[in-house]
mmCIF file with all atom_site columns, C-alpha atoms in Angstrom:
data_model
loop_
_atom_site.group_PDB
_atom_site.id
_atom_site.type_symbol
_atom_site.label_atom_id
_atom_site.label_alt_id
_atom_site.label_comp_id
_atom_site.label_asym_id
_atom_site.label_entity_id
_atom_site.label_seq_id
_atom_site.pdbx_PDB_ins_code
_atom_site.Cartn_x
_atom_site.Cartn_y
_atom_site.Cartn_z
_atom_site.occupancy
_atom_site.B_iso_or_equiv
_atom_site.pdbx_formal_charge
_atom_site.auth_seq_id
_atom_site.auth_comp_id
_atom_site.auth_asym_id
_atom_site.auth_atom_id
_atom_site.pdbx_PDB_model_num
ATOM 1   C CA . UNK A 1 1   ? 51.137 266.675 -15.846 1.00 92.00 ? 24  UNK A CA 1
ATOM 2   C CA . UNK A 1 2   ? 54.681 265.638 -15.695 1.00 95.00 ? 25  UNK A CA 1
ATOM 3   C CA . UNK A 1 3   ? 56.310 264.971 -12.228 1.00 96.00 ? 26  UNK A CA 1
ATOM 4   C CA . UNK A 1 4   ? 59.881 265.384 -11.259 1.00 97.00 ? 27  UNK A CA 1
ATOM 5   C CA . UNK A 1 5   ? 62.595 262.952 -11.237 1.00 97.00 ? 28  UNK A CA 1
ATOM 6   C CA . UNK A 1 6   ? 62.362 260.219 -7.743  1.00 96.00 ? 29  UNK A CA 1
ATOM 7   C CA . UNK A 1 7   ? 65.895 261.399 -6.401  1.00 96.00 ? 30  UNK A CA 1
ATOM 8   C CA . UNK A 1 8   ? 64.445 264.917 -5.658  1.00 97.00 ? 31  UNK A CA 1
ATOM 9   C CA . UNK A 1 9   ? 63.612 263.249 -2.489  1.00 96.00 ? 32  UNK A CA 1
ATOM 10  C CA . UNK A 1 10  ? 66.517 262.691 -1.105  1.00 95.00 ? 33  UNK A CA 1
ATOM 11  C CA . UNK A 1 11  ? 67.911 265.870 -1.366  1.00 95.00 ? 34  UNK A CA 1
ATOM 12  C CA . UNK A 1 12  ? 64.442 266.990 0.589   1.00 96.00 ? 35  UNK A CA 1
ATOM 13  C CA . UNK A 1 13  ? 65.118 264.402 3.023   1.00 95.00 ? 36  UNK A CA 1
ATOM 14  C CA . UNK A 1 14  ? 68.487 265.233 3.358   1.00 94.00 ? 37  UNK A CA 1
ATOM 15  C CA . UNK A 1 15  ? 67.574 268.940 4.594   1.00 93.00 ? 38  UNK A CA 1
ATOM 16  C CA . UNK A 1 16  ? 65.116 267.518 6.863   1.00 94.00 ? 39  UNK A CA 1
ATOM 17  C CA . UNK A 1 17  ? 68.037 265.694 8.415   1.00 94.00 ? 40  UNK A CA 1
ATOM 18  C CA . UNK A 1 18  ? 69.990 268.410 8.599   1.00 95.00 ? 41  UNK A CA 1
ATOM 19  C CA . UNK A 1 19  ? 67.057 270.311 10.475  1.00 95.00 ? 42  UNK A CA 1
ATOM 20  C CA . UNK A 1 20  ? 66.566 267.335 12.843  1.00 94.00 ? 43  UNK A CA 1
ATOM 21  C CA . UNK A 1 21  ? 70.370 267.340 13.891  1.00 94.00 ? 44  UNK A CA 1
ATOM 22  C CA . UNK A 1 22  ? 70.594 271.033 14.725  1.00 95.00 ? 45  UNK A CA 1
ATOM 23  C CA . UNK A 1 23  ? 67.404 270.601 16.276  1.00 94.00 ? 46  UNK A CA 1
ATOM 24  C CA . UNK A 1 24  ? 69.609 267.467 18.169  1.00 93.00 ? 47  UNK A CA 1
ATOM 25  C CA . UNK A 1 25  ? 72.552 270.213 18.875  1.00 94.00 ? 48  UNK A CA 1
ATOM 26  C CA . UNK A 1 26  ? 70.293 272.710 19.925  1.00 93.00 ? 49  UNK A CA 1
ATOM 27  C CA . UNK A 1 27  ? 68.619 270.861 22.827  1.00 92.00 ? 50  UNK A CA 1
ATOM 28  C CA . UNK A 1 28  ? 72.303 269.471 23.840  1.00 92.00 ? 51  UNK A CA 1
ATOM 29  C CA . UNK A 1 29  ? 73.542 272.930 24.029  1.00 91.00 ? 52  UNK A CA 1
ATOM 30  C CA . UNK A 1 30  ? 70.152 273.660 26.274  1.00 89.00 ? 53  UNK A CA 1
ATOM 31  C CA . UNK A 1 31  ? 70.568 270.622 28.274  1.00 86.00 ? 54  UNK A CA 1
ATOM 32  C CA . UNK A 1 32  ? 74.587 271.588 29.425  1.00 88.00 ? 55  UNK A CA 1
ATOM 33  C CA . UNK A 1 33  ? 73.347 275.402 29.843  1.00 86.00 ? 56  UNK A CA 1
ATOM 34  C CA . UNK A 1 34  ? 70.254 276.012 31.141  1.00 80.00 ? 57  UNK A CA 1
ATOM 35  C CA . UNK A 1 35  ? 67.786 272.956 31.928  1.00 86.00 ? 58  UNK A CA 1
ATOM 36  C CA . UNK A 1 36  ? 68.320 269.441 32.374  1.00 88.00 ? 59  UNK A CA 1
ATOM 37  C CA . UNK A 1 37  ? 66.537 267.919 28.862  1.00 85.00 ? 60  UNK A CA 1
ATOM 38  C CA . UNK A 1 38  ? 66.732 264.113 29.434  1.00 90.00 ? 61  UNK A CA 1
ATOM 39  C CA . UNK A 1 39  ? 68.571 262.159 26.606  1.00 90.00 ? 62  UNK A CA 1
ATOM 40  C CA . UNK A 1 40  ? 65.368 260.203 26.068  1.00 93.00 ? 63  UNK A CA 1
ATOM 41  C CA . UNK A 1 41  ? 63.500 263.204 25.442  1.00 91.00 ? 64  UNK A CA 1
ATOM 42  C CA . UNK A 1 42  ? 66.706 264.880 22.288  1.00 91.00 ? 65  UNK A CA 1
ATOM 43  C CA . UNK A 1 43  ? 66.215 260.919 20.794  1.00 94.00 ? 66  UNK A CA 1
ATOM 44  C CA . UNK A 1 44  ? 62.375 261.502 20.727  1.00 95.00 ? 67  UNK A CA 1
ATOM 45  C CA . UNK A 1 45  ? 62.373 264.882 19.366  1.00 94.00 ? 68  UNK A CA 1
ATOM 46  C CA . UNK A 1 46  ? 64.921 263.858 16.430  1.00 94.00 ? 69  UNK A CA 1
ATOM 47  C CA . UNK A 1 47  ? 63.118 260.800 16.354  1.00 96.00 ? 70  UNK A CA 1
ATOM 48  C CA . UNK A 1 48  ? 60.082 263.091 15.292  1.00 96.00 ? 71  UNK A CA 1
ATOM 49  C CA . UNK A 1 49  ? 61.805 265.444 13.208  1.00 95.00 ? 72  UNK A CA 1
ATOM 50  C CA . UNK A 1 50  ? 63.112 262.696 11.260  1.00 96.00 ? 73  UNK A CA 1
ATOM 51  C CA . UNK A 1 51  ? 59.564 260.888 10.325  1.00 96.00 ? 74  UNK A CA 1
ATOM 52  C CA . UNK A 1 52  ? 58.021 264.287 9.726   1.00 96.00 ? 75  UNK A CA 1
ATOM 53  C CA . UNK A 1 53  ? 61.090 264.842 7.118   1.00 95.00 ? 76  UNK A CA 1
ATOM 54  C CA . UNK A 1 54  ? 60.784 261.939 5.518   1.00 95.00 ? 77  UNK A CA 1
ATOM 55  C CA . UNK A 1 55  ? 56.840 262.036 5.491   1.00 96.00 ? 78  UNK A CA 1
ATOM 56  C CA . UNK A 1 56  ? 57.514 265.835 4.195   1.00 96.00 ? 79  UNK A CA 1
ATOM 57  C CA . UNK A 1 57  ? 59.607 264.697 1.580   1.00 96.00 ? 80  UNK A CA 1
ATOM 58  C CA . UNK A 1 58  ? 57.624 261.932 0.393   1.00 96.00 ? 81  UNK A CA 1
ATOM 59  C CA . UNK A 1 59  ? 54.410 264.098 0.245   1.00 97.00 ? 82  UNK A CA 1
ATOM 60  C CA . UNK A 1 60  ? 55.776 266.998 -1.260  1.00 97.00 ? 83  UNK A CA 1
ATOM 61  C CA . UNK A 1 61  ? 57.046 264.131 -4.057  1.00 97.00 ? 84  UNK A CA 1
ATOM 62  C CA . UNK A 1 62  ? 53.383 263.406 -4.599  1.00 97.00 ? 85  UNK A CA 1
ATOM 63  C CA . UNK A 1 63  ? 52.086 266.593 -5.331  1.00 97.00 ? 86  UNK A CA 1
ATOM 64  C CA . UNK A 1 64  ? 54.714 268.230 -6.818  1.00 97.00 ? 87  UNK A CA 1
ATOM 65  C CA . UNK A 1 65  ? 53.645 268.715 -10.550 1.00 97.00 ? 88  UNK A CA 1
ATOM 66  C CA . UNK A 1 66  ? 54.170 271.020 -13.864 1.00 97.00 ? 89  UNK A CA 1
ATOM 67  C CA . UNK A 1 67  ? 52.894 271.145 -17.368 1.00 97.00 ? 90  UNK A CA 1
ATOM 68  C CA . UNK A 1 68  ? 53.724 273.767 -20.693 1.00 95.00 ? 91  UNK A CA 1
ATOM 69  C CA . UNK A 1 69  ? 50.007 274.324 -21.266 1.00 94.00 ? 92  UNK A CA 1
ATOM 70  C CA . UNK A 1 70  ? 49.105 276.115 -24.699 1.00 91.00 ? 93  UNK A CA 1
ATOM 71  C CA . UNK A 1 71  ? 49.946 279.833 -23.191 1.00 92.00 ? 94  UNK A CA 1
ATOM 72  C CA . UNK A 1 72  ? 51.702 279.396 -19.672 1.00 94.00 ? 95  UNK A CA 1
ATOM 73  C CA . UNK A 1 73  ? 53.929 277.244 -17.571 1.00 96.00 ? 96  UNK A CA 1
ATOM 74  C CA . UNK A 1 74  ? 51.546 275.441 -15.112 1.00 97.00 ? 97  UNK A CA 1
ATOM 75  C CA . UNK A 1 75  ? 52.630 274.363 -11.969 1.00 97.00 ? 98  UNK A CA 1
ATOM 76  C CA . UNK A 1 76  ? 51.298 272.496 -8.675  1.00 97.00 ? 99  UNK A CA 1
ATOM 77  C CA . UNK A 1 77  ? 53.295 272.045 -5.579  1.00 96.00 ? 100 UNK A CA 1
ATOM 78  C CA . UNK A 1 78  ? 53.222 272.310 -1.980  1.00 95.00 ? 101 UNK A CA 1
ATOM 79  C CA . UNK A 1 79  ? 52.210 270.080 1.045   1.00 95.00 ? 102 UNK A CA 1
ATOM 80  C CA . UNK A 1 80  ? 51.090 272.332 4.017   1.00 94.00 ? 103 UNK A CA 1
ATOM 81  C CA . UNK A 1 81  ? 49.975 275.454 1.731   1.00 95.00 ? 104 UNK A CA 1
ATOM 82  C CA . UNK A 1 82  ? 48.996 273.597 -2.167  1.00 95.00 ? 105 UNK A CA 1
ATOM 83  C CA . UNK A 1 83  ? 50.472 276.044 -4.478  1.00 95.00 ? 106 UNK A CA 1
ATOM 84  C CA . UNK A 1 84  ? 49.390 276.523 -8.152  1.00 95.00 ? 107 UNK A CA 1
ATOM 85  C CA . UNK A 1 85  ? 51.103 278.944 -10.727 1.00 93.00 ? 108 UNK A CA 1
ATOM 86  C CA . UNK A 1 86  ? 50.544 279.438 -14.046 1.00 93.00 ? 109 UNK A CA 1
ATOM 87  C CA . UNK A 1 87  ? 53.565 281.747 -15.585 1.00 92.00 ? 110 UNK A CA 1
ATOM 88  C CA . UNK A 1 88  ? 52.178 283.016 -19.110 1.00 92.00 ? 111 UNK A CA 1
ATOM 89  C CA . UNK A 1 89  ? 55.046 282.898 -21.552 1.00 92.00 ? 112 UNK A CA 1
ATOM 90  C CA . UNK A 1 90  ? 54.587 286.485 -22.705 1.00 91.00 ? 113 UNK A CA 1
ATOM 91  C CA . UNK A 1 91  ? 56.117 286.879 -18.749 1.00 90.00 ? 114 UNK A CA 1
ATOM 92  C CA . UNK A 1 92  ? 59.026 284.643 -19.298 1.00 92.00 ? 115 UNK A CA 1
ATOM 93  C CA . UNK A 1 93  ? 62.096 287.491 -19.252 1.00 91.00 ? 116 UNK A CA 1
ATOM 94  C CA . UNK A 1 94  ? 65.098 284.361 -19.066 1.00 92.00 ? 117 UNK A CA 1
ATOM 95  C CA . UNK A 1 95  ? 65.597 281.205 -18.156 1.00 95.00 ? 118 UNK A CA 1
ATOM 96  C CA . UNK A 1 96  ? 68.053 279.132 -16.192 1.00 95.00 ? 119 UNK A CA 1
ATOM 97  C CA . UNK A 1 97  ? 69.551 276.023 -15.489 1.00 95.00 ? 120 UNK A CA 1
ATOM 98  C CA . UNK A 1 98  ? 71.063 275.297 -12.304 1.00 94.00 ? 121 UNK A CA 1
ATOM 99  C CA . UNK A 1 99  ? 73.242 272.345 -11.180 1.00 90.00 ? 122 UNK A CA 1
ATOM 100 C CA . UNK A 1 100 ? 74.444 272.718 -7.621  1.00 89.00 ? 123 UNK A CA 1
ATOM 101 C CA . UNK A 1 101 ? 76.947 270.547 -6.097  1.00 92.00 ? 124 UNK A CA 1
ATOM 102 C CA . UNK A 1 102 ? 74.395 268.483 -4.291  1.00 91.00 ? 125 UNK A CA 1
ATOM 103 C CA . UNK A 1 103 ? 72.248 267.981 -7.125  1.00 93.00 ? 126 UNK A CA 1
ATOM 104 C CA . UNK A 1 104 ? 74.923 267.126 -9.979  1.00 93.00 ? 127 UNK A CA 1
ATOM 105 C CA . UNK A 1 105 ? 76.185 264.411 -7.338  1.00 94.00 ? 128 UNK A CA 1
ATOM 106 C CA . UNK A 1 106 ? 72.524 262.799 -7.994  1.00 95.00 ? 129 UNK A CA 1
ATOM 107 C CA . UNK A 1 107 ? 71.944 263.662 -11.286 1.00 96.00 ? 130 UNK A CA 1
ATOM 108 C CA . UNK A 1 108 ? 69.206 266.362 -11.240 1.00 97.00 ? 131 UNK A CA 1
ATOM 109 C CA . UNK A 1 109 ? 69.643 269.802 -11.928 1.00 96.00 ? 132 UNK A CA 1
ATOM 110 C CA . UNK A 1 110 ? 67.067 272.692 -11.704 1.00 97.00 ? 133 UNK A CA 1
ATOM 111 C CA . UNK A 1 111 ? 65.194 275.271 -14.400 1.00 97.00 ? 134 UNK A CA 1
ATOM 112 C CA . UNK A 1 112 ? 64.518 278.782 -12.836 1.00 95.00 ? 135 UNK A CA 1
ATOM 113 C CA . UNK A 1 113 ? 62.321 280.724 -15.071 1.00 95.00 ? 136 UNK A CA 1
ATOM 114 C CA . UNK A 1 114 ? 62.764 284.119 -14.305 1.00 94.00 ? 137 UNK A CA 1
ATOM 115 C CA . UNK A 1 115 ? 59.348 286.446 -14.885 1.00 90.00 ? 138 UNK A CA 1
ATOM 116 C CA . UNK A 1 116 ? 59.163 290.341 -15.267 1.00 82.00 ? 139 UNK A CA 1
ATOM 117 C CA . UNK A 1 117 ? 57.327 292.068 -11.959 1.00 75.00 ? 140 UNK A CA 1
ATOM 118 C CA . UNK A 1 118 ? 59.013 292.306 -8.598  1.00 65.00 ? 141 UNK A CA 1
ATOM 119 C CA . UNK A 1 119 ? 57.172 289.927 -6.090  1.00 71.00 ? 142 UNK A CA 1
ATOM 120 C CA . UNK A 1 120 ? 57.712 285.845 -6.980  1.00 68.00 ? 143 UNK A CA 1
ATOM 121 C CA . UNK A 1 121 ? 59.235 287.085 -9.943  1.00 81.00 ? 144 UNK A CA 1
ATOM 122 C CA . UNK A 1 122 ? 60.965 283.972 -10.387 1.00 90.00 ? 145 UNK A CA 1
ATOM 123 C CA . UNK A 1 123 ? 59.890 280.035 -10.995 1.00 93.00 ? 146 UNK A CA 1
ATOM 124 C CA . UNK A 1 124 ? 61.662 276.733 -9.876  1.00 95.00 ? 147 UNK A CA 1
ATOM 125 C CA . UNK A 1 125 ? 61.580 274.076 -11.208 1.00 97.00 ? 148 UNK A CA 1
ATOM 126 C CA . UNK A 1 126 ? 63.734 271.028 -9.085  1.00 97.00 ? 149 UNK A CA 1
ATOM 127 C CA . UNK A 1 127 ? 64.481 267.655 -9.232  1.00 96.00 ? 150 UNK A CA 1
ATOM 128 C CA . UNK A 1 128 ? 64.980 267.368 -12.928 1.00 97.00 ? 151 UNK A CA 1
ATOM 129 C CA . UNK A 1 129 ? 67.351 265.323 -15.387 1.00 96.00 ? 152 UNK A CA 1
ATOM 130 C CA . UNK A 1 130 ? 70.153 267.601 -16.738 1.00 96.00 ? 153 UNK A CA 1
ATOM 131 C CA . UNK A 1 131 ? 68.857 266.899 -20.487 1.00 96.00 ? 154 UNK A CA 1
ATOM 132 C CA . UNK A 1 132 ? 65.082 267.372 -19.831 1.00 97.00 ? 155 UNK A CA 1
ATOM 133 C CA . UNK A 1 133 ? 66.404 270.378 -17.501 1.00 96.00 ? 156 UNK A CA 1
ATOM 134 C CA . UNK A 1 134 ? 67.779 271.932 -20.974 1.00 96.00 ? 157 UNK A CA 1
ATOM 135 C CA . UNK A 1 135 ? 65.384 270.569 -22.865 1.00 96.00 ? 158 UNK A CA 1
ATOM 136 C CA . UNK A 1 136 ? 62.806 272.442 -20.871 1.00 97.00 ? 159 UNK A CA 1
ATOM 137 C CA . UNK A 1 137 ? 64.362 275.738 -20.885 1.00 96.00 ? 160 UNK A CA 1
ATOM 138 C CA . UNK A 1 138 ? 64.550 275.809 -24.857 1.00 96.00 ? 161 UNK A CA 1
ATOM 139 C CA . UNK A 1 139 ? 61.536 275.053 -24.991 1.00 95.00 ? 162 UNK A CA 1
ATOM 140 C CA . UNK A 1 140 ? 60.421 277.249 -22.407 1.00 95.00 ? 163 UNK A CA 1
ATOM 141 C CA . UNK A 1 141 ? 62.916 280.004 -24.179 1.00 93.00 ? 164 UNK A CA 1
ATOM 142 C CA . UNK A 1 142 ? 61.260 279.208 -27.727 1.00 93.00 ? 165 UNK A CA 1
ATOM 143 C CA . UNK A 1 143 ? 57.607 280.235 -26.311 1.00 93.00 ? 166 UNK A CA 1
ATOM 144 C CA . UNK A 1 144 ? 58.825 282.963 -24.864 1.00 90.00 ? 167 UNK A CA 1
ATOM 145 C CA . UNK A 1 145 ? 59.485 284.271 -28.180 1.00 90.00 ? 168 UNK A CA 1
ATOM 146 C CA . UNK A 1 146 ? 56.465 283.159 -29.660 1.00 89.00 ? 169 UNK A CA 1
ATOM 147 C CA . UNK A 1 147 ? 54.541 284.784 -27.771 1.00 83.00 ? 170 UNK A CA 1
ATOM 148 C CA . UNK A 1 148 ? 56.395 288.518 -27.736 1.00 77.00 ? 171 UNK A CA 1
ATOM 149 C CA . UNK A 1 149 ? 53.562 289.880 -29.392 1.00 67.00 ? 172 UNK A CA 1
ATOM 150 C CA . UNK A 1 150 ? 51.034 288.667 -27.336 1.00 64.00 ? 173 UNK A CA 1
ATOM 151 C CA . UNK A 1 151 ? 48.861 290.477 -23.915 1.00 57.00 ? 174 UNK A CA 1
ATOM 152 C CA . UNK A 1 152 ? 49.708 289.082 -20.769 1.00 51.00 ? 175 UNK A CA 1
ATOM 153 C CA . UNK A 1 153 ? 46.711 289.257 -18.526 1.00 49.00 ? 176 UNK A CA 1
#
């Protein structure tokens, strides 16, 4: 199974940072209004949301995997709840690729394979390298057509 691209994990870890500072802000803004929450006590908490972040980050790295298998996209993920979705082609209704701000910055850019039905009807895929991002949605684009004909269940 192919695994995505190392820098995927610091965008993860950044967000975890970002959840550890408001998490910082919000027990500042508790300490001035409402109860006295010693400074110790904000540096611990951070301290903790901070390791768990990183520990998130690098986990989720791990386990994070996807394969084209002969009739469906095949995917693992997840660190709390393990995920694993297999997207039949005959499904596939488009295809994306995405390259926010962050992620062009690093490199990576995203496919979103977009499925017909109404709940999780769509797939993404992070953390990849802009040409095997494109390179994976023709691909992914090309089955799709192969595969009109076909039943999907």
């Amino acid at each position: 199974m192919e695994t995505l691209h190392p820098r995927i994990r610091l965008i993860w870890i950044a967000r975890g940072a970002i959840a550890a500072v408001v998490l910082a802000v919000a027990l500042v803004a508790l300490d001035q209004w409402r109860v006295t929450v010693p400074p110790l006590a904000i540096a611990a908490a951070v301290a903790v949301a901070l390791v768990l972040a990183v520990g998130y980050a690098v986990r989720l790295y791990q386990v994070w995997r996807f394969e084209l298998q002969d009739d469906a996209l095949y995917l693992e993920r997840g660190v709390v709840t393990f995920v694993e979705t297999a997207v039949p082609f005959v499904r596939v209704q488009h295809v994306d690729t995405q390259f926010g701000p962050i992620e062009r910055a690093l490199g990576l850019s995203s496919v979103v394979v977009y499925t017909a039905g109404s709940r999780n009807a769509d797939v993404r895929i992070p953390g990849l390298t802009p040409d095997r991002a494109r390179s994976l949605q023709e691909t992914l684009r090309e089955l799709a057509v192969e595969s009109e004909g076909d039943d999907a269940v």
